[in-house]
Amino acid sequence: MRIASIIDVSLVDVPGIPVTVIFTAGCNFDCPYCQNANIIPLNSGMEMSVSEVLSGASGHLVDGYCVTGGEPTIQKELPDLLKALSKKGDFHINLNSQGSVPSVLEECIPYLDSVWLDLKASPTRYEKVCRTKHSPWPNVKKSIDLLLKSNVDLWPRTTYAGNLLSPQDIVDIIDILEELGFEGRYVVQDYVPSSGVRESEATNLTRPKKEDLEEIIDEASGGVEVDLQFR
């Protein structure tokens, strides 16, 4: 599998749990605000076996593992890696995914405790934001359904760039989550410029204003709790 890097200890990737973070390399989306743009290419990172990844992810001083990317579910060895991590002890196993490969996600579910699911846009605008040839939304919806039917904690979130999404996109995502039966916290985080964003993309992206989104909290009904995390 393609691996970009391994961070021994992170206190920010899984709420309340120190984790070792494993970055897979390669992604089938091309989001302009991606903060790990250098590992979008499918040939980025290095080829490593599951055993080599395990050797580099010792688990010292942590209570869990977070596998992120890139997009981890494009790695066919991902289920084997998660299975091996789950056997290392009483660790919390978290996956970050955009949900575009539900067949692989389904294989991973038995070994997961939680999934950060990155919802990129309202269903009708996925191709524009992710810059894909075909809409990945049907597959994303399948992934949501799979997670809702499982015992895995689903943590949906969206990165909001002011000139890429609109408040209506967030309202549409909330409505979809409610229709699918999700109850819980939905995180909306602001796009923040960083060195990991491609320079050619950063010039066209703007940080959104929190006040432009605060009204959507009132529009959220049912069991969806909107958590605006603006930095």
XYZ file of C-alpha atoms in Angstrom:
231
model
C 0.000 0.000 0.000
C 1.071 3.603 -0.556
C 2.038 5.399 2.666
C 2.973 9.077 2.915
C 3.999 9.338 6.571
C 3.316 8.250 10.138
C 2.958 10.656 13.077
C 3.701 8.994 16.404
C 1.355 11.074 18.576
C -1.491 13.437 17.694
C -3.876 15.062 20.169
C -6.144 16.683 17.571
C -7.266 14.003 15.111
C -9.640 12.070 17.374
C -11.481 14.031 20.107
C -10.141 13.202 23.553
C -7.924 10.347 22.377
C -4.170 10.506 21.683
C -3.542 8.591 18.475
C -0.839 7.541 16.064
C -1.737 8.897 12.618
C -1.039 6.912 9.461
C -1.238 8.930 6.234
C -1.945 6.876 3.139
C -0.915 8.397 -0.194
C -3.074 8.966 -3.253
C -6.615 10.270 -3.650
C -9.356 9.905 -6.265
C -10.615 13.447 -5.539
C -8.861 16.719 -6.358
C -10.371 19.206 -3.896
C -8.812 22.673 -4.342
C -8.530 23.317 -0.586
C -6.748 20.045 0.211
C -4.080 20.646 2.860
C -2.228 17.485 1.853
C -2.066 18.259 -1.858
C 1.404 16.760 -2.196
C -0.022 13.297 -1.540
C -2.968 13.491 -3.962
C -1.009 11.813 -6.825
C -1.577 8.067 -6.887
C 2.163 7.440 -7.148
C 3.071 9.660 -4.188
C 4.419 8.312 -0.920
C 6.174 4.967 -0.725
C 5.106 1.372 -1.140
C 4.937 -0.424 2.212
C 3.602 -3.773 3.333
C 1.114 -3.991 6.186
C 3.834 -5.435 8.414
C 6.129 -2.507 7.599
C 3.382 -0.030 8.495
C 2.784 -1.839 11.780
C 6.482 -1.647 12.592
C 6.414 2.113 12.046
C 3.243 2.602 14.096
C 4.313 1.281 17.477
C 1.382 2.656 19.468
C 3.545 3.928 22.334
C 1.947 6.704 24.434
C -1.344 6.566 22.507
C -4.782 5.052 22.966
C -5.663 4.668 19.322
C -4.866 4.878 15.646
C -6.149 7.234 12.966
C -5.776 6.257 9.304
C -6.161 9.212 6.967
C -4.789 10.409 3.640
C -5.067 10.917 0.792
C -8.038 8.599 0.613
C -7.367 5.393 2.539
C -10.136 3.343 0.895
C -8.381 3.340 -2.487
C -5.714 1.139 -0.856
C -6.786 -2.487 -1.288
C -4.734 -3.503 1.756
C -6.633 -1.121 4.061
C -8.915 -3.791 5.606
C -5.861 -5.927 6.397
C -4.116 -2.959 8.025
C -7.131 -2.069 10.163
C -7.594 -5.695 11.185
C -3.956 -5.874 12.266
C -4.216 -2.585 14.187
C -7.339 -3.794 15.979
C -5.423 -6.854 17.181
C -2.625 -4.803 18.760
C -4.635 -4.181 21.911
C -7.460 -2.096 23.311
C -7.001 0.770 20.853
C -9.574 3.118 19.352
C -9.442 2.704 15.551
C -10.489 5.753 13.524
C -10.703 6.205 9.769
C -10.852 9.453 7.789
C -12.627 8.991 4.451
C -14.703 10.815 1.860
C -16.796 7.698 1.341
C -16.298 7.214 -2.388
C -15.406 3.499 -2.155
C -18.171 1.882 -0.086
C -17.134 -1.655 -1.061
C -13.794 -1.245 0.721
C -15.358 0.683 3.600
C -17.751 -2.214 4.190
C -14.783 -4.579 4.580
C -13.249 -2.181 7.118
C -16.288 -1.715 9.344
C -15.648 -4.735 11.638
C -12.334 -3.194 12.727
C -13.443 0.419 13.217
C -14.676 2.409 16.194
C -15.267 5.731 14.424
C -15.172 7.359 10.993
C -14.694 11.003 10.129
C -16.705 11.187 6.889
C -15.822 14.254 4.847
C -18.913 15.470 3.020
C -17.611 17.764 0.312
C -20.747 19.522 -0.935
C -24.463 19.169 -1.542
C -25.197 16.144 -3.775
C -25.660 18.173 -6.964
C -22.293 19.940 -6.629
C -19.936 17.087 -5.808
C -18.295 16.982 -9.241
C -17.457 20.680 -9.119
C -15.883 20.610 -5.660
C -14.110 17.247 -6.008
C -13.295 17.727 -9.710
C -14.277 14.230 -10.735
C -15.608 13.046 -14.111
C -18.710 11.514 -12.574
C -20.597 12.332 -9.407
C -19.318 10.309 -6.451
C -22.456 11.139 -4.456
C -24.235 7.766 -4.981
C -21.210 6.001 -3.486
C -20.950 8.526 -0.652
C -24.616 7.923 0.153
C -23.968 4.162 0.238
C -21.136 4.764 2.694
C -23.397 6.820 4.955
C -26.017 4.058 4.861
C -23.410 1.406 5.694
C -22.111 3.357 8.674
C -25.577 4.158 10.009
C -26.440 0.454 9.960
C -23.218 -0.461 11.782
C -21.931 -0.021 15.320
C -19.295 2.447 14.120
C -19.584 6.062 15.273
C -20.217 8.282 12.242
C -18.712 11.766 12.508
C -19.699 13.775 9.412
C -17.901 17.020 8.640
C -17.497 19.572 5.864
C -14.690 22.010 5.100
C -16.267 25.320 4.123
C -14.418 27.603 1.712
C -16.314 30.844 1.230
C -16.155 31.023 -2.545
C -16.556 27.287 -3.142
C -19.611 26.483 -1.013
C -22.647 28.486 0.014
C -24.759 28.369 3.177
C -27.376 26.523 1.117
C -24.895 23.700 0.530
C -24.639 23.209 4.280
C -28.418 23.306 4.684
C -28.741 20.691 1.916
C -26.203 18.422 3.620
C -28.061 18.751 6.928
C -31.322 17.831 5.181
C -29.719 14.774 3.562
C -28.281 13.591 6.875
C -31.699 13.927 8.484
C -33.387 12.066 5.630
C -30.907 9.215 5.987
C -31.613 8.993 9.719
C -28.411 10.458 11.142
C -28.618 11.856 14.660
C -25.594 13.508 16.197
C -22.943 16.145 15.667
C -22.145 17.488 12.205
C -18.917 19.505 12.129
C -18.535 22.431 9.734
C -14.962 23.717 9.777
C -13.648 26.765 7.975
C -11.049 26.575 5.250
C -7.755 27.865 6.635
C -4.857 28.680 4.284
C -1.830 26.502 4.893
C 1.451 25.614 3.245
C -0.011 22.268 2.186
C -2.511 23.895 -0.182
C -1.268 24.306 -3.739
C -0.247 27.892 -4.418
C -2.218 27.951 -7.654
C -5.369 27.002 -5.731
C -4.831 29.149 -2.639
C -5.100 32.380 -4.637
C -8.700 31.483 -5.546
C -9.818 30.441 -2.065
C -11.090 32.678 0.713
C -11.719 32.107 4.405
C -15.446 32.234 5.134
C -17.107 34.410 7.749
C -18.646 32.581 10.664
C -21.625 34.924 10.793
C -22.594 33.852 7.271
C -23.177 30.347 8.586
C -24.536 30.931 12.073
C -28.072 31.191 10.756
C -27.923 27.600 9.506
C -27.907 26.359 13.079
C -31.500 27.567 13.361
C -32.412 25.726 10.156
C -31.120 22.417 11.463
C -33.943 20.343 12.850
C -34.307 16.750 13.938
C -31.289 15.111 15.464
C -28.509 16.940 13.607
C -26.436 19.211 15.845
C -24.349 21.647 13.791
C -20.949 22.351 15.323
C -19.272 25.346 13.677
C -15.536 24.998 14.263
C -13.998 28.204 12.967
C -10.348 28.862 13.766
